[in-house]
Short mmCIF file of N, CA, C and O and ligand atoms in Angstrom, two decimals:
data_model
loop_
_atom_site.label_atom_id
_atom_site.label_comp_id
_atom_site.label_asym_id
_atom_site.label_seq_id
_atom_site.Cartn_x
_atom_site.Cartn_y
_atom_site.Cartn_z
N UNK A 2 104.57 102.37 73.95
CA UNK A 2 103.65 101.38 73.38
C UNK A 2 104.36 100.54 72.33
O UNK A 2 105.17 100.99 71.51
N UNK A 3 104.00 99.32 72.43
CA UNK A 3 104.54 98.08 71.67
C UNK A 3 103.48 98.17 70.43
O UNK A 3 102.39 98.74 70.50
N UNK A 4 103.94 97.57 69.42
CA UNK A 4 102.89 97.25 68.05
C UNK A 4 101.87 96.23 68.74
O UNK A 4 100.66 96.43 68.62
N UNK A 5 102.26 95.39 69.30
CA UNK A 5 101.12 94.46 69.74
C UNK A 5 100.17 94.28 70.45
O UNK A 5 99.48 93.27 70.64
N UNK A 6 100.10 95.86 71.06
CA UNK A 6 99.07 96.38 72.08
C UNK A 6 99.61 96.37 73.25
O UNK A 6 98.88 96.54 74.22
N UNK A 7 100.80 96.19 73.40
CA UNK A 7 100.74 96.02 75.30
C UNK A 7 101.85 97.62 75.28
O UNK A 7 102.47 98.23 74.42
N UNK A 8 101.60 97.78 76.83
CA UNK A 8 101.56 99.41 76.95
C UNK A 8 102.35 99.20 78.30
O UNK A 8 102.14 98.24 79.05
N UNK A 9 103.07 99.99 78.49
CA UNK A 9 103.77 99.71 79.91
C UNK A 9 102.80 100.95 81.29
O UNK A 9 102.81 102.18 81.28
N UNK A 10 102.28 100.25 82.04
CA UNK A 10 101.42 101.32 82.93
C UNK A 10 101.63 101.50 84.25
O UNK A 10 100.64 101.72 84.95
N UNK A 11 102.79 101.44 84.80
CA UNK A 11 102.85 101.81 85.98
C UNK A 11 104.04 100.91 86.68
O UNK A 11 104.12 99.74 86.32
N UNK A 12 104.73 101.29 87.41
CA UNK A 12 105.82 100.87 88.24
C UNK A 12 104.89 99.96 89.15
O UNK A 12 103.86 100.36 89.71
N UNK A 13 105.40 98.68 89.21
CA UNK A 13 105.06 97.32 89.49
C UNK A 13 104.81 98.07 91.96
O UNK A 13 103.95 97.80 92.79
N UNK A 14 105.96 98.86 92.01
CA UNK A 14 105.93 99.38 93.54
C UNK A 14 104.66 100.59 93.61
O UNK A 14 104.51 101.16 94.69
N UNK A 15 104.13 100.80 92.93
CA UNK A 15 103.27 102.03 93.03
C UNK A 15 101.52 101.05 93.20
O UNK A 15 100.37 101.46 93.32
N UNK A 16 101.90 100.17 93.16
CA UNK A 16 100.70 99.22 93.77
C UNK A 16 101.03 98.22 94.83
O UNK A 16 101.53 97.12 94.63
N UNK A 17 100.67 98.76 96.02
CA UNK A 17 100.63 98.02 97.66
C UNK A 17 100.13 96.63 97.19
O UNK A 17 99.43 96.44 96.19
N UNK A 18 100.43 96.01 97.75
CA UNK A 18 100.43 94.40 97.82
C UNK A 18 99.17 94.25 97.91
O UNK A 18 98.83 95.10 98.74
N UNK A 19 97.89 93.47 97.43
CA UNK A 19 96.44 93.68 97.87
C UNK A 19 95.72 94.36 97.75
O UNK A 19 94.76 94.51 98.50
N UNK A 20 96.04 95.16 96.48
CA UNK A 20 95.25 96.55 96.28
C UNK A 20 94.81 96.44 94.77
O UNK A 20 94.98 95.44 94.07
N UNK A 21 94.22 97.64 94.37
CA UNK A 21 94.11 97.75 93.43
C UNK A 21 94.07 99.43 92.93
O UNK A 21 93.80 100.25 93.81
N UNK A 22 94.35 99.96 91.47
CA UNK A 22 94.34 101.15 90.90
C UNK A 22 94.03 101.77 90.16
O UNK A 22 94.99 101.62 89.40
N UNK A 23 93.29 102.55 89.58
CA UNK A 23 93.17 103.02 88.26
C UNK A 23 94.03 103.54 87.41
O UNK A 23 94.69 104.57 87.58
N UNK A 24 94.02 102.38 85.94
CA UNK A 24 94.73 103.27 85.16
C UNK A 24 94.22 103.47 83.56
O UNK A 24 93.37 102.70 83.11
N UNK A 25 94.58 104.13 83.05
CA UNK A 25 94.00 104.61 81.81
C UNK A 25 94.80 104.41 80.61
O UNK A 25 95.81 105.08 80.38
N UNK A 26 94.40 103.54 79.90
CA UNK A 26 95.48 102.71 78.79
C UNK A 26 94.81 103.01 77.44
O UNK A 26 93.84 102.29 77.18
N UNK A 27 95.15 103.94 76.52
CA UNK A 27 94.72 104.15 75.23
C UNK A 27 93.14 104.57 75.26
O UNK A 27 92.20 104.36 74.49
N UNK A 28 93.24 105.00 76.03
CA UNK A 28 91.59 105.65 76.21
C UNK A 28 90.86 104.77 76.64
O UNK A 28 89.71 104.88 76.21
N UNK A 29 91.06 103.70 77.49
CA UNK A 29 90.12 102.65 77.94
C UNK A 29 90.93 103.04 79.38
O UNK A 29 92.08 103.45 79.55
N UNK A 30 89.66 102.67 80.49
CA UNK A 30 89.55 103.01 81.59
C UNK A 30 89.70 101.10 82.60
O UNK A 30 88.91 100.17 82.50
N UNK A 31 90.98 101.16 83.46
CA UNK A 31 91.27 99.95 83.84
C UNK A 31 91.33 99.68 85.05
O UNK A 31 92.17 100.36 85.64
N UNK A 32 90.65 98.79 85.82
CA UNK A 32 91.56 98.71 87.38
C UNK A 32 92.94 97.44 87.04
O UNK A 32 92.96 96.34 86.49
N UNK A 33 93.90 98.23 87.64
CA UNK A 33 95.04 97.17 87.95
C UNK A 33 95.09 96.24 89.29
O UNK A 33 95.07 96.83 90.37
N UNK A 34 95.15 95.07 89.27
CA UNK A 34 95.51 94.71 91.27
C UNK A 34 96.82 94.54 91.05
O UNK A 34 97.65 94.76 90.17
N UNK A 35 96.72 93.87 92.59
CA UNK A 35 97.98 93.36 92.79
C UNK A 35 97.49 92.52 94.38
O UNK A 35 97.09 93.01 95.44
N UNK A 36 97.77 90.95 93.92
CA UNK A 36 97.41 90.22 94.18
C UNK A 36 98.30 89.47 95.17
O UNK A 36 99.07 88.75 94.53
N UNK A 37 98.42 89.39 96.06
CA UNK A 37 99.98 89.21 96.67
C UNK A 37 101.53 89.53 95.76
O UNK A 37 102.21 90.52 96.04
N UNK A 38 101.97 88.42 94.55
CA UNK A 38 102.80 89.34 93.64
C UNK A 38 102.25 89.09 92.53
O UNK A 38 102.87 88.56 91.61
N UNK A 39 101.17 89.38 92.45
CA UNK A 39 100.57 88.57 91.26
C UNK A 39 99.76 89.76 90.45
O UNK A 39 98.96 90.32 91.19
N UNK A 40 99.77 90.14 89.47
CA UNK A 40 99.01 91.40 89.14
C UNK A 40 98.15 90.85 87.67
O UNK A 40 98.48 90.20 86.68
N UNK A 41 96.66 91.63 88.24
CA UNK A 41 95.38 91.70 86.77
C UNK A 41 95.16 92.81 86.22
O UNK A 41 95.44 93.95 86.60
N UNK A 42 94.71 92.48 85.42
CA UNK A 42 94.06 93.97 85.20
C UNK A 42 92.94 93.71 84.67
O UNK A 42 93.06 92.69 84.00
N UNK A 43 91.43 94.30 84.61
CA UNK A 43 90.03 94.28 83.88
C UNK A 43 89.61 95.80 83.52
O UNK A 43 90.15 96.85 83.85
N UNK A 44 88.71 95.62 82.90
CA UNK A 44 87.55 97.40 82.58
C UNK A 44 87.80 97.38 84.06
O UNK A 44 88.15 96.47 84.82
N UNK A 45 87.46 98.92 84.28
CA UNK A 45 87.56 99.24 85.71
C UNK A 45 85.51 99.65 86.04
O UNK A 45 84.95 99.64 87.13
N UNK A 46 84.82 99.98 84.56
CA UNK A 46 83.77 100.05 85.26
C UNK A 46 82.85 98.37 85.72
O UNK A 46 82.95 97.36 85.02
N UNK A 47 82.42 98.39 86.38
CA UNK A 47 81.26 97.62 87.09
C UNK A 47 80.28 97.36 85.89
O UNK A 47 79.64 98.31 85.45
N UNK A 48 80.11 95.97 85.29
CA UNK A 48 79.53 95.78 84.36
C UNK A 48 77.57 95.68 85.02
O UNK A 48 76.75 95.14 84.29
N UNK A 49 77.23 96.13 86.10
CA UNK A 49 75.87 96.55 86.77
C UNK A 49 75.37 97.95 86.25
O UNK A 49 74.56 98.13 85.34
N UNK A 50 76.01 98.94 87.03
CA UNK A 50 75.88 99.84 86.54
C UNK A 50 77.69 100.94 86.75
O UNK A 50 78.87 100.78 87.06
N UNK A 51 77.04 101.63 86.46
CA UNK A 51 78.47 102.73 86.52
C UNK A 51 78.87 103.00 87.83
O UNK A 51 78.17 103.78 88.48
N UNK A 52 79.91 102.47 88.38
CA UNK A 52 80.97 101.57 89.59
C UNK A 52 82.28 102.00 89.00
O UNK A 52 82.24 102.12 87.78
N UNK A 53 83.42 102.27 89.56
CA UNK A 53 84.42 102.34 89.41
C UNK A 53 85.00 101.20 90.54
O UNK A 53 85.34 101.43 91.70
N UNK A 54 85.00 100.03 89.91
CA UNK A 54 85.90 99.20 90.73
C UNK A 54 87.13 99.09 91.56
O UNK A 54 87.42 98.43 92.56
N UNK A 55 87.86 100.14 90.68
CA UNK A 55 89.38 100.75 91.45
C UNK A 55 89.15 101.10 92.85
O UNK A 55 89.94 100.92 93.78
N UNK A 56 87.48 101.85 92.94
CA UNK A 56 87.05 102.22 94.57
C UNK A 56 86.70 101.37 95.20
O UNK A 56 86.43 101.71 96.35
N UNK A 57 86.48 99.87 94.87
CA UNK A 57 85.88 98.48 95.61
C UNK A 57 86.93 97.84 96.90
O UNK A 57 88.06 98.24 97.19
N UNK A 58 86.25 96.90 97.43
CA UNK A 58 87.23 96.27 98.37
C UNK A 58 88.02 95.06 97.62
O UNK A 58 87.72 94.31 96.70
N UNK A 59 88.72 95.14 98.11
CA UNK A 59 89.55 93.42 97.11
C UNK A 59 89.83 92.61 98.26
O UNK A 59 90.69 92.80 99.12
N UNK A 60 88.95 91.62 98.18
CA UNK A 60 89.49 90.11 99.33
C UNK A 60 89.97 89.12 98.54
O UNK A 60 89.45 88.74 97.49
N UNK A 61 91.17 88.60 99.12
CA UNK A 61 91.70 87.16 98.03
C UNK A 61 92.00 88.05 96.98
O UNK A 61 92.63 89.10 96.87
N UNK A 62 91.22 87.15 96.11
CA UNK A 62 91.08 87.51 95.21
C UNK A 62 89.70 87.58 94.30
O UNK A 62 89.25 86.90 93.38
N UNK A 63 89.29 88.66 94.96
CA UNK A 63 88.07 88.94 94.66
C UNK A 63 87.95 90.49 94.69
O UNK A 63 88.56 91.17 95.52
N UNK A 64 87.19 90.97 93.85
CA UNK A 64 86.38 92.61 94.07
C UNK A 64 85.34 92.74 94.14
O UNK A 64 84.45 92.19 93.49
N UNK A 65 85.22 93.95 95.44
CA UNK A 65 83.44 93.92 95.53
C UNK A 65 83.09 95.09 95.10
O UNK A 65 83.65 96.03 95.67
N UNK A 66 82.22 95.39 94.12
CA UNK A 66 81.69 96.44 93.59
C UNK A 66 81.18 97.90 94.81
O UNK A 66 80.10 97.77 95.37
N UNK A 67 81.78 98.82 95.02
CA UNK A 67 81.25 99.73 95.85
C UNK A 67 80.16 100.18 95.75
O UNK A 67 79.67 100.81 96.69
N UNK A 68 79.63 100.02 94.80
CA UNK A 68 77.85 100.67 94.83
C UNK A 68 77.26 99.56 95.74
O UNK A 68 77.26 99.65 96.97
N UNK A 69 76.83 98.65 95.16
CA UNK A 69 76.15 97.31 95.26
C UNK A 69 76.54 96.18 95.40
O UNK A 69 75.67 95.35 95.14
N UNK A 70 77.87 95.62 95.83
CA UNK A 70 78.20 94.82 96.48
C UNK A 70 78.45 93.82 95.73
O UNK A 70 79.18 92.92 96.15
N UNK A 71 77.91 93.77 94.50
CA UNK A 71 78.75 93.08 93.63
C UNK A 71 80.33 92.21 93.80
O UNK A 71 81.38 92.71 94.23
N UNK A 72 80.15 90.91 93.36
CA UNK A 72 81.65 90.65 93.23
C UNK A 72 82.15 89.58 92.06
O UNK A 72 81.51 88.62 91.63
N UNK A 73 83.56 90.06 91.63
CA UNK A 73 83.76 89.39 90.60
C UNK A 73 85.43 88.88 90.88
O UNK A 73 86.31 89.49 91.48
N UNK A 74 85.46 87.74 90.28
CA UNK A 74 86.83 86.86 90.22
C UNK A 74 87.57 87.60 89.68
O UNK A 74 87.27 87.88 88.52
N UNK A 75 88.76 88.22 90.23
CA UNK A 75 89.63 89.33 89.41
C UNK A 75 90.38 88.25 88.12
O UNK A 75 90.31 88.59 86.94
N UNK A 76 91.11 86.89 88.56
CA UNK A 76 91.55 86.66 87.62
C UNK A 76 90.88 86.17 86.13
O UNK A 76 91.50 86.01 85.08
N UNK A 77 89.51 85.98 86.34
CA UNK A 77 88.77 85.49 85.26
C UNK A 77 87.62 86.38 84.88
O UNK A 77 86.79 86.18 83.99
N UNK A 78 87.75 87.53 85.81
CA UNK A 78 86.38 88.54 85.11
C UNK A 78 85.05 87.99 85.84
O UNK A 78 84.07 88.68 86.13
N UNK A 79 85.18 86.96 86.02
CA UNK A 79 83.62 86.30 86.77
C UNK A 79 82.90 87.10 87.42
O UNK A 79 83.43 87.87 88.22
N UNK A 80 81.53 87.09 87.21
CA UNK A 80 80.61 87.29 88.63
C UNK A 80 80.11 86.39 88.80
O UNK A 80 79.59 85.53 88.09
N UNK A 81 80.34 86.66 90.65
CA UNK A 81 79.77 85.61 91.61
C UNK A 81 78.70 86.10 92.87
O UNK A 81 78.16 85.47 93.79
N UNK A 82 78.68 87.36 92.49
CA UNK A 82 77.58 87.69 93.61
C UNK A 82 76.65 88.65 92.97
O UNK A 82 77.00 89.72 92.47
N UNK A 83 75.64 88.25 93.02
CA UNK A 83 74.63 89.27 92.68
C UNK A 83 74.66 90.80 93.35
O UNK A 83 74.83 90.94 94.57
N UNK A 84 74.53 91.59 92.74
CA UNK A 84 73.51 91.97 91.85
C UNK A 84 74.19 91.13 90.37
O UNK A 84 73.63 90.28 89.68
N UNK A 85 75.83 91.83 90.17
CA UNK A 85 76.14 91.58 88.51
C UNK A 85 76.16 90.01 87.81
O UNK A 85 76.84 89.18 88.42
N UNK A 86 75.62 89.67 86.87
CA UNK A 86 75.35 88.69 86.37
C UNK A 86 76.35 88.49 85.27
O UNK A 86 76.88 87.40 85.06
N UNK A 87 76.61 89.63 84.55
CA UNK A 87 77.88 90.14 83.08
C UNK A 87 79.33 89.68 83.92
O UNK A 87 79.55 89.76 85.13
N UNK A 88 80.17 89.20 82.88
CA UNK A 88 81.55 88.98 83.42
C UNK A 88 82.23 90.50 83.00
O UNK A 88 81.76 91.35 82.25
N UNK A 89 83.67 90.52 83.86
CA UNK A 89 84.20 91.51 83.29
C UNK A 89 84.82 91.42 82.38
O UNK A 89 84.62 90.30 81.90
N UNK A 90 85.90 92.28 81.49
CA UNK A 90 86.34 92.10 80.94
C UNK A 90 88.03 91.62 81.21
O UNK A 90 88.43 92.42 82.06
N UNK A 91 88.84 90.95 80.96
CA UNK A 91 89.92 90.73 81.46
C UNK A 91 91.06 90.97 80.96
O UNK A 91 90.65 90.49 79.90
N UNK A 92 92.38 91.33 80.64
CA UNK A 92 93.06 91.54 80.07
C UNK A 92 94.54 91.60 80.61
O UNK A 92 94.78 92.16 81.68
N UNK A 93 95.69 90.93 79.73
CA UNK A 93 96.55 90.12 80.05
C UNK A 93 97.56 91.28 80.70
O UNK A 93 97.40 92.49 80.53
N UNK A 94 98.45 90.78 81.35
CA UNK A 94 99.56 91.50 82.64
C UNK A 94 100.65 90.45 82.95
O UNK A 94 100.73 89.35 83.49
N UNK A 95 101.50 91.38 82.31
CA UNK A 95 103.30 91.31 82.51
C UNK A 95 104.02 91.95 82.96
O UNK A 95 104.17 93.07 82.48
N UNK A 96 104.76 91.55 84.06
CA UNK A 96 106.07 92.07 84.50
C UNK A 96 107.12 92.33 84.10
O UNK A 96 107.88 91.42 84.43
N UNK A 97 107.80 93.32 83.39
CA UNK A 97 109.46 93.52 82.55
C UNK A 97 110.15 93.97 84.34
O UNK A 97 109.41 94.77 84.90
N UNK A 98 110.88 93.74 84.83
CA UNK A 98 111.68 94.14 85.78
C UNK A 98 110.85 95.07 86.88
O UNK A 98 109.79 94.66 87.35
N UNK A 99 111.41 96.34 87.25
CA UNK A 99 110.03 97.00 87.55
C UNK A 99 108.67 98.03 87.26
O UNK A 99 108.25 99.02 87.85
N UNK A 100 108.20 97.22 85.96
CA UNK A 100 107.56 98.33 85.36
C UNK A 100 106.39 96.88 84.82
O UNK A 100 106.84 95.81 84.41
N UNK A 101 105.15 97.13 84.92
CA UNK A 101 103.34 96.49 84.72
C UNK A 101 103.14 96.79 83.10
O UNK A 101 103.02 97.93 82.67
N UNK A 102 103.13 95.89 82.46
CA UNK A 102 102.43 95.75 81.31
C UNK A 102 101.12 95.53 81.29
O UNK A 102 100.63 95.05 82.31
N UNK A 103 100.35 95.78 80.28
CA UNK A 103 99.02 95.85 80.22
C UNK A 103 98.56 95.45 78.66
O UNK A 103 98.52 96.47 77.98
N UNK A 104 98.27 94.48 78.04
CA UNK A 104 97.94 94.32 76.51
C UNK A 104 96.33 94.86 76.27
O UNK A 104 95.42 94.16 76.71
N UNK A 105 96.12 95.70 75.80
CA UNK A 105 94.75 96.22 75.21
C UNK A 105 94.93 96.59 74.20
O UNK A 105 94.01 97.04 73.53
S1 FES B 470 77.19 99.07 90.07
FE1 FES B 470 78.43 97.38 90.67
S2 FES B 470 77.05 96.04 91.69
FE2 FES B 470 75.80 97.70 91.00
#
């Protein structure tokens, strides 16, 4: 861990191209994607109800909430499909060589 909050969380290869993961950064609970090479990270719970997004489908770039179908803009936190109305939370992601930064 850096003074400035960012935390190194995971080898950049331990996330399949189009996916997404759970990871756990200072006691806050996160999904990571990975976006063709492009990686986010947000809260991992489902701002509806208690969802673990890490278990959702990811199209584009989008996640759909596995309870309820929910979906939100990974890179901006958005919701765009009802049920969830709340954005997520979003939080910034850097690449050092091969290893995922995470600032929280
Ligand atoms: S818990 Fe995610 S849409 Fe309901």
């Amino acid at each position: 861990m850096k003074d400035d909050g960012w935390h190194d969380v995971a080898a950049a290869a331990e996330i399949p191209e189009d996916d997404v993961m759970q990871v756990t950064v200072d006691g806050s609970v996160l999904a990571l994607y990975r976006v063709g090479d492009a990686f986010y990270a947000t809260d991992d719970c489902c701002t509806h109800e208690e969802a673990s997004l890490s278990d959702g489908y990811l199209q584009d770039d989008t996640i759909e909430c596995p309870r309820h179908q929910g979906v939100f803009h990974i890179p901006t936190g958005r919701a765009m499909q009802a049920p969830v109305t709340e954005d997520l939370r979003v939080y910034s992601v850097r690449v050092e060589g091969e290893r995922v930064w995470v600032q929280v």
